[in-house]
PDB file of C-alpha atoms in Angstrom:
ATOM      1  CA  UNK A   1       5.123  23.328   9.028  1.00 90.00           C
ATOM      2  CA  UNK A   2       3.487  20.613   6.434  1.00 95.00           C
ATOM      3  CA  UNK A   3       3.116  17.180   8.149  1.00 97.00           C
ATOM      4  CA  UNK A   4       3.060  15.729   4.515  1.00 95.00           C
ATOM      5  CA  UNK A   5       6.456  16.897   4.214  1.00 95.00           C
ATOM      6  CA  UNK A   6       7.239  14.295   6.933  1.00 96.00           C
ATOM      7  CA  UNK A   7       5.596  11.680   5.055  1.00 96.00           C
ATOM      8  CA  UNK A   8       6.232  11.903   1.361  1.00 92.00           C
ATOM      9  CA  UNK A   9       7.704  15.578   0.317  1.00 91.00           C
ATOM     10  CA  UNK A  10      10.673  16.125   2.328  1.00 94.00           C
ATOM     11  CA  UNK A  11      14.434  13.980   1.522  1.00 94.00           C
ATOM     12  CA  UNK A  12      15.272  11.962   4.581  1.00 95.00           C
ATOM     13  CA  UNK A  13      18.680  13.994   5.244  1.00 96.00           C
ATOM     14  CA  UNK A  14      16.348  16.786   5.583  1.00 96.00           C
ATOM     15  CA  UNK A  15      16.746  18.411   9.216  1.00 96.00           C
ATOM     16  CA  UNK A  16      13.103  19.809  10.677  1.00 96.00           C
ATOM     17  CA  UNK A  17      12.947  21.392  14.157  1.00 93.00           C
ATOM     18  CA  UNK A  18      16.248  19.850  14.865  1.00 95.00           C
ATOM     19  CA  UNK A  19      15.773  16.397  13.956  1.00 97.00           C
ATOM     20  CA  UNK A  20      16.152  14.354  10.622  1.00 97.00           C
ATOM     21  CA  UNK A  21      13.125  13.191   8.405  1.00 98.00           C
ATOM     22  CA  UNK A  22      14.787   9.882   8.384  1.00 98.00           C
ATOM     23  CA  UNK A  23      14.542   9.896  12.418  1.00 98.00           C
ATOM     24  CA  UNK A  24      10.566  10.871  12.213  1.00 98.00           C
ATOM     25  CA  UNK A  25       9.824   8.484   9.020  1.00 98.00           C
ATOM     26  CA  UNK A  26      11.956   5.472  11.480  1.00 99.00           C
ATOM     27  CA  UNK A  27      10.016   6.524  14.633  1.00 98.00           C
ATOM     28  CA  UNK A  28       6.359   6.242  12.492  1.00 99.00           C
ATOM     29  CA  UNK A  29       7.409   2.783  11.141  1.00 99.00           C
ATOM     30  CA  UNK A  30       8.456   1.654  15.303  1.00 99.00           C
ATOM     31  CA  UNK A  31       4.510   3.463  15.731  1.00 98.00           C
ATOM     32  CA  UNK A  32       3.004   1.582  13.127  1.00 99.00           C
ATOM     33  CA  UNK A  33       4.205  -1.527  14.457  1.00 99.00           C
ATOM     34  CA  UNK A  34       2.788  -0.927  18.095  1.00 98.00           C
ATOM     35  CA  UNK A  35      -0.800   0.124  16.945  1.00 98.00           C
ATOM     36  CA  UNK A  36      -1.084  -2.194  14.050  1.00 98.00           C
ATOM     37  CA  UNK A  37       0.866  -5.283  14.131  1.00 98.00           C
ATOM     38  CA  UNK A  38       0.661  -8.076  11.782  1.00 98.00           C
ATOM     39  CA  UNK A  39       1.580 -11.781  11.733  1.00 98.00           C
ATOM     40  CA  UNK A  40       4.234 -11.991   9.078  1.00 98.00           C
ATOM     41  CA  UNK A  41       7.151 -14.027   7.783  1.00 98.00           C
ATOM     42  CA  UNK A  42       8.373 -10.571   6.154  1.00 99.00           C
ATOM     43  CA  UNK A  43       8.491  -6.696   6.006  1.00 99.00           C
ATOM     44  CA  UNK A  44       9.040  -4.936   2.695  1.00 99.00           C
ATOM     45  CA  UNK A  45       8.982  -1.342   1.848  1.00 98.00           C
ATOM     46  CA  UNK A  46       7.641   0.207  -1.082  1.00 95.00           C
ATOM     47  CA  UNK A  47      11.055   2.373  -2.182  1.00 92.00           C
ATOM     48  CA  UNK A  48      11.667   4.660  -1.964  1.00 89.00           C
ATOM     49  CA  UNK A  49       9.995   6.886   0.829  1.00 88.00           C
ATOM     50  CA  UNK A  50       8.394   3.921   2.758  1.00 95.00           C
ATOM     51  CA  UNK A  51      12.218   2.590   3.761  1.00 97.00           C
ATOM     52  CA  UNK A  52      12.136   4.069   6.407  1.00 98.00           C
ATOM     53  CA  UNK A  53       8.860   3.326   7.973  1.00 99.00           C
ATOM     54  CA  UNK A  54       9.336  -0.063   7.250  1.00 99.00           C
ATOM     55  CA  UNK A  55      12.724  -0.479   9.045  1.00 99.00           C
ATOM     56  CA  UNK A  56      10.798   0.822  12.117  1.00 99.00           C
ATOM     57  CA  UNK A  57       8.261  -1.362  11.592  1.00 99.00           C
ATOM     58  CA  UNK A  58      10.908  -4.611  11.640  1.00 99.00           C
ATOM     59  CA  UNK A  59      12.575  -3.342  14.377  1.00 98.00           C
ATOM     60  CA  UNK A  60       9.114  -2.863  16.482  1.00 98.00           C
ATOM     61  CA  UNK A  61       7.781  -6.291  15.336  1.00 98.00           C
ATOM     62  CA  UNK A  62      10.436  -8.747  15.440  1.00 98.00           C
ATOM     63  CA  UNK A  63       9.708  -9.525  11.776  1.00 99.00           C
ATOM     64  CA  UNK A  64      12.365  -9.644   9.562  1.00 99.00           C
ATOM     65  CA  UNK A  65      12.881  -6.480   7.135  1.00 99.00           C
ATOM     66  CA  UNK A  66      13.778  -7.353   3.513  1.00 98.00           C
ATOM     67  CA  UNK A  67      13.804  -6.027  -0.078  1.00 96.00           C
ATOM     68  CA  UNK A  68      11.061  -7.347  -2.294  1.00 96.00           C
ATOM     69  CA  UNK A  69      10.517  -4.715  -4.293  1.00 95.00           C
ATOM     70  CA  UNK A  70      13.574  -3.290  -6.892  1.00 93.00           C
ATOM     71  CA  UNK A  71      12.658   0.730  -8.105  1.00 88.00           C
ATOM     72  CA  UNK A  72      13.923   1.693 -11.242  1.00 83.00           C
ATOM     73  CA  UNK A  73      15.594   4.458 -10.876  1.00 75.00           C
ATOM     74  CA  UNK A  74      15.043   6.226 -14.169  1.00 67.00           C
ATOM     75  CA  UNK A  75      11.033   6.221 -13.492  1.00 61.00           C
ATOM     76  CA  UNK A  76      10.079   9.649 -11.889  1.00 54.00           C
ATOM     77  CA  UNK A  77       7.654   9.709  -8.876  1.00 48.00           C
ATOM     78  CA  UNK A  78       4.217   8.466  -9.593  1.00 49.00           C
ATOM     79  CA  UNK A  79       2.312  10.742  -7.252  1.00 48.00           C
ATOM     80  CA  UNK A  80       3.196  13.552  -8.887  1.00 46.00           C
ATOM     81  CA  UNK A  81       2.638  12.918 -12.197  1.00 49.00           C
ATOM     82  CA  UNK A  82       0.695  14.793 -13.898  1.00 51.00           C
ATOM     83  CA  UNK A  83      -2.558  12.575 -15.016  1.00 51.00           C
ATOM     84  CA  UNK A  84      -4.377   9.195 -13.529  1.00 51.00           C
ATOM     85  CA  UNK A  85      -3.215   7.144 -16.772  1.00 51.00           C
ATOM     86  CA  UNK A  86       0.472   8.193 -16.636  1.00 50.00           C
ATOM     87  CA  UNK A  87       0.233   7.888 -12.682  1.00 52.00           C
ATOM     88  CA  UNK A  88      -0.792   3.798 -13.847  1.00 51.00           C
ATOM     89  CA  UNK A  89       1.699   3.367 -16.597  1.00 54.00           C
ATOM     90  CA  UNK A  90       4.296   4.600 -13.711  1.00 53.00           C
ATOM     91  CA  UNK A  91       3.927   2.372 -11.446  1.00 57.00           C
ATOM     92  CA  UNK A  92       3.810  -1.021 -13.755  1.00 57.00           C
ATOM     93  CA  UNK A  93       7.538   0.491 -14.865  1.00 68.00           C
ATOM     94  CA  UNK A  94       8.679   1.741 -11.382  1.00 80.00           C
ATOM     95  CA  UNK A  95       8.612  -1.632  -9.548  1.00 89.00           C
ATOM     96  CA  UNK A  96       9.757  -5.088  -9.914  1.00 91.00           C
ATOM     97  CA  UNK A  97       9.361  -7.912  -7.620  1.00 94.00           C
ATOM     98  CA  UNK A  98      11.625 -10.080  -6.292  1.00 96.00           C
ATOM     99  CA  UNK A  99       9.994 -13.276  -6.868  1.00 97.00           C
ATOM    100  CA  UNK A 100      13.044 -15.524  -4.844  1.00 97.00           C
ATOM    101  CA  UNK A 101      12.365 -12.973  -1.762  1.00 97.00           C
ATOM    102  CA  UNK A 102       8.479 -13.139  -2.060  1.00 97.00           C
ATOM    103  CA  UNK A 103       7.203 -16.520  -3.070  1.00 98.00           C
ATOM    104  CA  UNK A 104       5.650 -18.442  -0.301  1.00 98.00           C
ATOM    105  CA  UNK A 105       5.501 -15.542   2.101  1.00 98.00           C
ATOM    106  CA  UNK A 106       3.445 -13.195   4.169  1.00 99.00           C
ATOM    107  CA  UNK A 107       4.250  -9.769   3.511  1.00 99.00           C
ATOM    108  CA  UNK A 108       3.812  -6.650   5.753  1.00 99.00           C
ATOM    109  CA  UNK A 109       4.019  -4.164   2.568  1.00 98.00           C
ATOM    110  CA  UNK A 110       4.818  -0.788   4.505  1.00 98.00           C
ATOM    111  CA  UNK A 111       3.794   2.641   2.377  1.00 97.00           C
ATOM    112  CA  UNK A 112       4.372   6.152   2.852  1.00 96.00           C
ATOM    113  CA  UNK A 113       0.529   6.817   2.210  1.00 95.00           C
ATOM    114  CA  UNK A 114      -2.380   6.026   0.287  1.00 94.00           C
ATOM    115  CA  UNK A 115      -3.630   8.963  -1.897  1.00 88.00           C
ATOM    116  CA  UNK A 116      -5.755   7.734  -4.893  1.00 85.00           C
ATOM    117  CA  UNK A 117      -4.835   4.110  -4.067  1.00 89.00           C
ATOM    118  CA  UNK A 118      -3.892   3.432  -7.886  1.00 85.00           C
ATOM    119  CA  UNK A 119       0.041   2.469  -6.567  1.00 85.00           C
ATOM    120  CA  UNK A 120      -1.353  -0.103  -3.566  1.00 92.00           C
ATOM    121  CA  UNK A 121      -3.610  -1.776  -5.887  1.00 92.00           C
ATOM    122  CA  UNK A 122      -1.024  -2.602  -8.656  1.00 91.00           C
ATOM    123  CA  UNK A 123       1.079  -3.763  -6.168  1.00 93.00           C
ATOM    124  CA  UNK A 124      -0.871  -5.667  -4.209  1.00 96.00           C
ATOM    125  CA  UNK A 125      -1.585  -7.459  -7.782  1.00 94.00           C
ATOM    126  CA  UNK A 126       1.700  -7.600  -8.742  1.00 94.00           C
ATOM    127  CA  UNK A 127       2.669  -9.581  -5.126  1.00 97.00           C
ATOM    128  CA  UNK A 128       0.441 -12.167  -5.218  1.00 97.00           C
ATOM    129  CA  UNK A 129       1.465 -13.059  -8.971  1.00 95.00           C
ATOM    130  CA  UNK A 130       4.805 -12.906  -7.724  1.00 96.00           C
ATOM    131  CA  UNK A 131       3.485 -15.643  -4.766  1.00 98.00           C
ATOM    132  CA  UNK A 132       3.051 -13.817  -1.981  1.00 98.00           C
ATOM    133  CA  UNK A 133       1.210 -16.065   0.677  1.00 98.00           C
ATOM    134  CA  UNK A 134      -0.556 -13.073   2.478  1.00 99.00           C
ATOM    135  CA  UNK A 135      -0.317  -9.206   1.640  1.00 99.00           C
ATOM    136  CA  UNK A 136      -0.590  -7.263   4.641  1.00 99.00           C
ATOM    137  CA  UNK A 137      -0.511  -3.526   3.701  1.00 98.00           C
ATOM    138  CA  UNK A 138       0.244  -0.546   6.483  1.00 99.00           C
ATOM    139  CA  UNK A 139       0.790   2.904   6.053  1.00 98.00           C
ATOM    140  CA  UNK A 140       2.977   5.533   7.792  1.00 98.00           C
ATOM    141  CA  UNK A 141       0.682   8.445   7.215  1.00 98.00           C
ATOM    142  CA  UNK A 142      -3.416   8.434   8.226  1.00 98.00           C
ATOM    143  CA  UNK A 143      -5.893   8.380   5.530  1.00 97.00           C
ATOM    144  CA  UNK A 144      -5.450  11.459   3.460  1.00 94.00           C
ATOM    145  CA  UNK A 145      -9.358  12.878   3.407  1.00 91.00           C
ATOM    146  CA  UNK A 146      -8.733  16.634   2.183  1.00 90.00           C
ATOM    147  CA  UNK A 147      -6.975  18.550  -0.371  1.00 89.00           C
ATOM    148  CA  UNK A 148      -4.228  20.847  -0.017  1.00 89.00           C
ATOM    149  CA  UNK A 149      -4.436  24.232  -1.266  1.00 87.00           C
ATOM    150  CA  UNK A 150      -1.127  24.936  -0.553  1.00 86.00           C
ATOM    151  CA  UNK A 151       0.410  23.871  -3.110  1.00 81.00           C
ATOM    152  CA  UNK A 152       0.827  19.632  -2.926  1.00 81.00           C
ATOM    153  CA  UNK A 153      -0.851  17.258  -5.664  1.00 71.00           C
ATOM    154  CA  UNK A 154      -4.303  16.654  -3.806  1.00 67.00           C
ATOM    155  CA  UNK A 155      -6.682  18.060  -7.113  1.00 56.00           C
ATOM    156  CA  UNK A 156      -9.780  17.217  -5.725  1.00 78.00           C
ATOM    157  CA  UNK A 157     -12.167  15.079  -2.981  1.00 81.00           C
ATOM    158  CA  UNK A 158     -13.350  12.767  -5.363  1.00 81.00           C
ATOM    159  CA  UNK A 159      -9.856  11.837  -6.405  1.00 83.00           C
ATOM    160  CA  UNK A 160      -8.773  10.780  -2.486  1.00 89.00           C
ATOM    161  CA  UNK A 161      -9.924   7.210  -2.265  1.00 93.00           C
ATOM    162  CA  UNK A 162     -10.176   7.809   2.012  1.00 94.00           C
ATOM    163  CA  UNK A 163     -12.318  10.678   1.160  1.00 89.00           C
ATOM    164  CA  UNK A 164     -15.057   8.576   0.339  1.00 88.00           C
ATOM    165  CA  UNK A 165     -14.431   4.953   2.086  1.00 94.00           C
ATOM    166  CA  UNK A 166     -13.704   3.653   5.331  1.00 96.00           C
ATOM    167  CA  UNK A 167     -10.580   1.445   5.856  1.00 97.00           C
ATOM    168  CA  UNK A 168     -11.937  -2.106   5.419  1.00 98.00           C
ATOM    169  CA  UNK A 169     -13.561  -0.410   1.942  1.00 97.00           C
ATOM    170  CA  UNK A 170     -10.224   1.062   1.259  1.00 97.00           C
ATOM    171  CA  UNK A 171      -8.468  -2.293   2.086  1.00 98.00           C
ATOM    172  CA  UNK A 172     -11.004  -4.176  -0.059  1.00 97.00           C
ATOM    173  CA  UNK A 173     -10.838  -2.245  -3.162  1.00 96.00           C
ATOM    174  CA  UNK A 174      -6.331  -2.731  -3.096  1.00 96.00           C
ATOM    175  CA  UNK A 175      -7.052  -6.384  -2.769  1.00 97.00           C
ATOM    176  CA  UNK A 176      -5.036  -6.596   0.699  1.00 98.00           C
ATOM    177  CA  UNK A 177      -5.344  -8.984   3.480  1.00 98.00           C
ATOM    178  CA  UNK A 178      -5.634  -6.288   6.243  1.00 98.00           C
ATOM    179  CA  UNK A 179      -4.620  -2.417   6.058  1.00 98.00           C
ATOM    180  CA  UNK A 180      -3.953  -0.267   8.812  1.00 98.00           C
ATOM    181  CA  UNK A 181      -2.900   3.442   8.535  1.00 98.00           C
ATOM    182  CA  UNK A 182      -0.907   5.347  11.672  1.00 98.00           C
ATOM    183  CA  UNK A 183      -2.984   7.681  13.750  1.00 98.00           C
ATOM    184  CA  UNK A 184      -2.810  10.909  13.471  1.00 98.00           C
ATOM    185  CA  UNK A 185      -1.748  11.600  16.855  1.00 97.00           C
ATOM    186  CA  UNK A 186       1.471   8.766  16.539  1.00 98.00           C
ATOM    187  CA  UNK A 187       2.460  10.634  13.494  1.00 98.00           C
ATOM    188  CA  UNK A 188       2.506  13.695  14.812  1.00 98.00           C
ATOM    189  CA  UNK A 189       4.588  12.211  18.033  1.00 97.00           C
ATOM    190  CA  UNK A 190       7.399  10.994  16.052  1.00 98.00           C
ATOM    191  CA  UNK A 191       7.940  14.065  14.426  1.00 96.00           C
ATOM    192  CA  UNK A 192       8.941  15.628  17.716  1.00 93.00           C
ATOM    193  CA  UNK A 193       6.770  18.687  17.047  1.00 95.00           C
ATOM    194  CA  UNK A 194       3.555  20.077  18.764  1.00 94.00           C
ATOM    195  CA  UNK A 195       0.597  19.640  17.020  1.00 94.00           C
ATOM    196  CA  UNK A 196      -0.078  23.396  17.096  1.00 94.00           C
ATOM    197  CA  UNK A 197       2.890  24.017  15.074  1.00 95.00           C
ATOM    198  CA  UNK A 198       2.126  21.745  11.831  1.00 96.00           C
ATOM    199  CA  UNK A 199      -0.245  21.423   9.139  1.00 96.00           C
ATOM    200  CA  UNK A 200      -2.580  18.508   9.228  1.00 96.00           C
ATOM    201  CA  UNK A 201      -5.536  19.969   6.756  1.00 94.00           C
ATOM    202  CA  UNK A 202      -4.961  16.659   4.558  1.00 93.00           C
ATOM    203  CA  UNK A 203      -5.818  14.277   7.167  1.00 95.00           C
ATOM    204  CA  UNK A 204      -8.646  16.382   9.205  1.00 93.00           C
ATOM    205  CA  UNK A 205     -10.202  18.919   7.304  1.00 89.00           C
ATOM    206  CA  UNK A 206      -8.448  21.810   9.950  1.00 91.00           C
ATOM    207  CA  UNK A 207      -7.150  24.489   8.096  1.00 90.00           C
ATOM    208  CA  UNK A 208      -4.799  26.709   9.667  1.00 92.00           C
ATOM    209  CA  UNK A 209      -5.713  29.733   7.282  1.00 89.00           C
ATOM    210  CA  UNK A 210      -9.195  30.429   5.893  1.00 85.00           C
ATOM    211  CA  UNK A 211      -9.257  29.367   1.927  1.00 82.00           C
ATOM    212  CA  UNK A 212     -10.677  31.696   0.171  1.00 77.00           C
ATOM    213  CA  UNK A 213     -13.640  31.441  -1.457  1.00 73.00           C
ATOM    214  CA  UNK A 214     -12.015  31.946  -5.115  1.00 68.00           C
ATOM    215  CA  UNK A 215      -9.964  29.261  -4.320  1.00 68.00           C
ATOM    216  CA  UNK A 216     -12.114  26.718  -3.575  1.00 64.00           C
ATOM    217  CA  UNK A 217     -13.502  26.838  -6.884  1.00 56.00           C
ATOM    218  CA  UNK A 218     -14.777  23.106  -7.742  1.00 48.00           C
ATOM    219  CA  UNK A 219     -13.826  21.757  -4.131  1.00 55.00           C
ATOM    220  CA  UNK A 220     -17.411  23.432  -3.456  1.00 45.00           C
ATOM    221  CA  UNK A 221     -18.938  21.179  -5.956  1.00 44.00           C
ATOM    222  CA  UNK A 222     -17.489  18.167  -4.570  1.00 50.00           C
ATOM    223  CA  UNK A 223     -18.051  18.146  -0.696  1.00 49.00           C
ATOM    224  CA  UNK A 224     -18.791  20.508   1.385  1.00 49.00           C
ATOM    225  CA  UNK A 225     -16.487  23.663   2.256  1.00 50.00           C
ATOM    226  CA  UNK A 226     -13.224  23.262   4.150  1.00 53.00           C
ATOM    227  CA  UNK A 227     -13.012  24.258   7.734  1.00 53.00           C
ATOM    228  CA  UNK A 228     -10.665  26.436   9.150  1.00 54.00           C
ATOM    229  CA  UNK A 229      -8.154  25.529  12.373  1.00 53.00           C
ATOM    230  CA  UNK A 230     -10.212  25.177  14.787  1.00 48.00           C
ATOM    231  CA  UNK A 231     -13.587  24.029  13.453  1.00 45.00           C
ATOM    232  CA  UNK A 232     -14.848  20.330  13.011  1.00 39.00           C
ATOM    233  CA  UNK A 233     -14.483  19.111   9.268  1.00 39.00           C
ATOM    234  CA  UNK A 234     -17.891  18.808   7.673  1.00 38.00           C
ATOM    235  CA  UNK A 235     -19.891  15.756   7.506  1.00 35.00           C
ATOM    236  CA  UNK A 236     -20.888  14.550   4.050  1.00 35.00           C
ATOM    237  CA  UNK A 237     -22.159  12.014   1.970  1.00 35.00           C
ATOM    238  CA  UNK A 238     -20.412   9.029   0.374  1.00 34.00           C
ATOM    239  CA  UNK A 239     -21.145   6.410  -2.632  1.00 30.00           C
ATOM    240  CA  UNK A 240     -20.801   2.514  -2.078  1.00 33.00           C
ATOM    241  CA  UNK A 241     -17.563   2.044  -3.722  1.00 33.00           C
ATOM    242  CA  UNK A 242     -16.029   5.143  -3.377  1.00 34.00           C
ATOM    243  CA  UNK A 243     -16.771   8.486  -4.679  1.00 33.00           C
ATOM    244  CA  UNK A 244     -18.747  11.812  -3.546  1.00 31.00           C
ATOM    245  CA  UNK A 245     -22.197  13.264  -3.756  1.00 29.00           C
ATOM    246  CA  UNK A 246     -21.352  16.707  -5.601  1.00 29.00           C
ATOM    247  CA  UNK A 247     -24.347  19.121  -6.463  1.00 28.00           C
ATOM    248  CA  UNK A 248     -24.294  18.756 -10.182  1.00 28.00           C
ATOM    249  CA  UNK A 249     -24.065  14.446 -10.273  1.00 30.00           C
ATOM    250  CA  UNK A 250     -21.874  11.920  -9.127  1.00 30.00           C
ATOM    251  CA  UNK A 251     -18.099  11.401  -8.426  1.00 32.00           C
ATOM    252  CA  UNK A 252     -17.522   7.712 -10.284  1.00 34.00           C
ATOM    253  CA  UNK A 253     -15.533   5.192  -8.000  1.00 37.00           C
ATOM    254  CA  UNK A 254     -11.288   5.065  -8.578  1.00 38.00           C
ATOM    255  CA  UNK A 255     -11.467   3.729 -12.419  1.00 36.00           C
ATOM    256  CA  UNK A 256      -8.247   2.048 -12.299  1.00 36.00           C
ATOM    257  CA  UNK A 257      -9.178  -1.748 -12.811  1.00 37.00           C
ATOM    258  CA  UNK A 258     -10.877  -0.963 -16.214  1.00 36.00           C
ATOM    259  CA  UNK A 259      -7.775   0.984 -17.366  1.00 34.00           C
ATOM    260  CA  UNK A 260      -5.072  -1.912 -16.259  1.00 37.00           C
ATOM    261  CA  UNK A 261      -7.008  -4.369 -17.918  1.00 37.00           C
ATOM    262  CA  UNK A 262      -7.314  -1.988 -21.395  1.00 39.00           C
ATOM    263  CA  UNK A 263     -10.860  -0.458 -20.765  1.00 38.00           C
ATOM    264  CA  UNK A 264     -12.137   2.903 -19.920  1.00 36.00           C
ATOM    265  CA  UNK A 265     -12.949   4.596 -16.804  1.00 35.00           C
ATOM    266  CA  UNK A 266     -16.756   4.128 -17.821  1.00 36.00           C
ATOM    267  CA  UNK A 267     -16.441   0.634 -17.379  1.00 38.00           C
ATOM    268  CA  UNK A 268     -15.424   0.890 -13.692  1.00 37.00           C
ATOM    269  CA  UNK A 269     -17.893   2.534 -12.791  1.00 34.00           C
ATOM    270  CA  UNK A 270     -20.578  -0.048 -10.552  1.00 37.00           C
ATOM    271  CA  UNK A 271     -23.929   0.906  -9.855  1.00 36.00           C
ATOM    272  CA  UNK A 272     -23.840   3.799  -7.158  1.00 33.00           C
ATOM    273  CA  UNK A 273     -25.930   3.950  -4.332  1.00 36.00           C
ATOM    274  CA  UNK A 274     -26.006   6.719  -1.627  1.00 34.00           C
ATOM    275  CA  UNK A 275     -25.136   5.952   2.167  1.00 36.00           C
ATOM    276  CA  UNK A 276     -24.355   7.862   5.138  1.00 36.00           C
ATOM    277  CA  UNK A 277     -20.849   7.544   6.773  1.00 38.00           C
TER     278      UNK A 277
END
């Protein structure tokens, strides 16, 4: 089975190995809590698939769970759209903020995952304008490092913002207080499953069949080769402020700030230097 079905893919009614999404997405939220707690008047979800999470989350940590964020429901769902740009323009239409709910607070913001990290920074943005005191983001997946080749949205390395920084970079570049992702391993635990029975290529680079080399295509050119189940993921270099070394050039840093504010991804782009993990 796909552990990002757990996170993101799958509807919460959905019944895997004899137990509900909702149950595993809860369970993660109660985990998330215990290895990363915050001190907060307030925990919202981003709706709709970080619910969930985030009612285990209030329910671990005491804090009260509330709704500061209102979806619309005639937006579709930004990770899967189809380009960067429309990704942007769909989450500045998706979400509203409740600015009687947020105003003077501090917010544990709890996501289903960070992929490119375009939806965490416009809403950490869109918080604080709102009032939020604090914005203190956590995440009910780990950082998502790999693409999938089995068929989910993951296009490329240089498009997964964990790919290429570390957590304090990652939390730096949304403009949060303090991030914290769940562990692998507490993941994994609340979906009641053994680890030998799921998919976890998108968080460490383990691939439980051998890609072939057709396949890989342009991966090749932007880190190097995945590994199959089994094998350690590849080392690799990274880019101050995001990005990867590829063989031809340079994967630029996540251009979103230039595009919000009405420029172009070439104007994101800082100078790059070259560092070891």
């Amino acid at each position: 089975g796909c552990l990002f079905e757990y996170v993101y893919l799958a509807r919460p009614d959905t019944t895997i190995a004899g137990q509900s999404v909702y149950t595993t997405r809860v369970q993660t939220g109660r985990t998330l809590a215990f290895e990363a707690p915050a001190d907060a008047d307030l925990v919202i979800p981003v709706p709709e698939s970080g619910t969930p999470a985030a009612i285990g989350f209030a329910e671990q940590s005491g804090i009260p769970y509330g709704m500061g964020l209102v979806k619309n429901a005639y937006v579709g769902r930004t990770f899967i759209q189809p380009s960067q740009t429309i990704r942007q323009l769909g989450i500045r239409l998706k979400l509203n903020p409740l600015r009687e709910v947020i105003k003077g607070k501090r917010l544990v913001v709890v996501d289903d995952s960070i992929v490119r990290g375009n939806t965490q920074r416009a809403l950490v943005r869109m918080l604080r304008e709102a009032g939020a005191v604090e914005v203190h983001v956590r995440i009910s997946s780990p950082p998502v490092m790999w693409p999938c080749f089995y068929g989910i949205d993951f296009a490329s390395r240089a498009e997964l913002i964990a790919s290429g920084m570390g957590v304090e970079q990652i939390r730096a570049s949304i403009g949060a207080d303090s991030l914290a992702f769940v562990s692998i391993e507490g993941l994994t635990g609340a979906s009641n499953q053994r680890a030998d029975r799921l998919c976890r290529a998108c968080f460490d680079g383990r691939y439980p069949i051998e890609i072939p080399q057709q396949v890989l295509g342009k991966q090749l050119l932007e880190g190097p080769a995945p590994k199959a189940a089994g094998q350690a993921a590849a080392d690799h270099d990274h880019i101050e402020g995001g990005g990867l070394v590829v063989h031809n050039g340079i994967a630029p840093a996540d251009p979103l700030d230039a595009l919000l504010a009405g420029g172009s991804a070439e104007d994101a782009r800082p100078p790059l230097k070259l560092s070891r993990p």
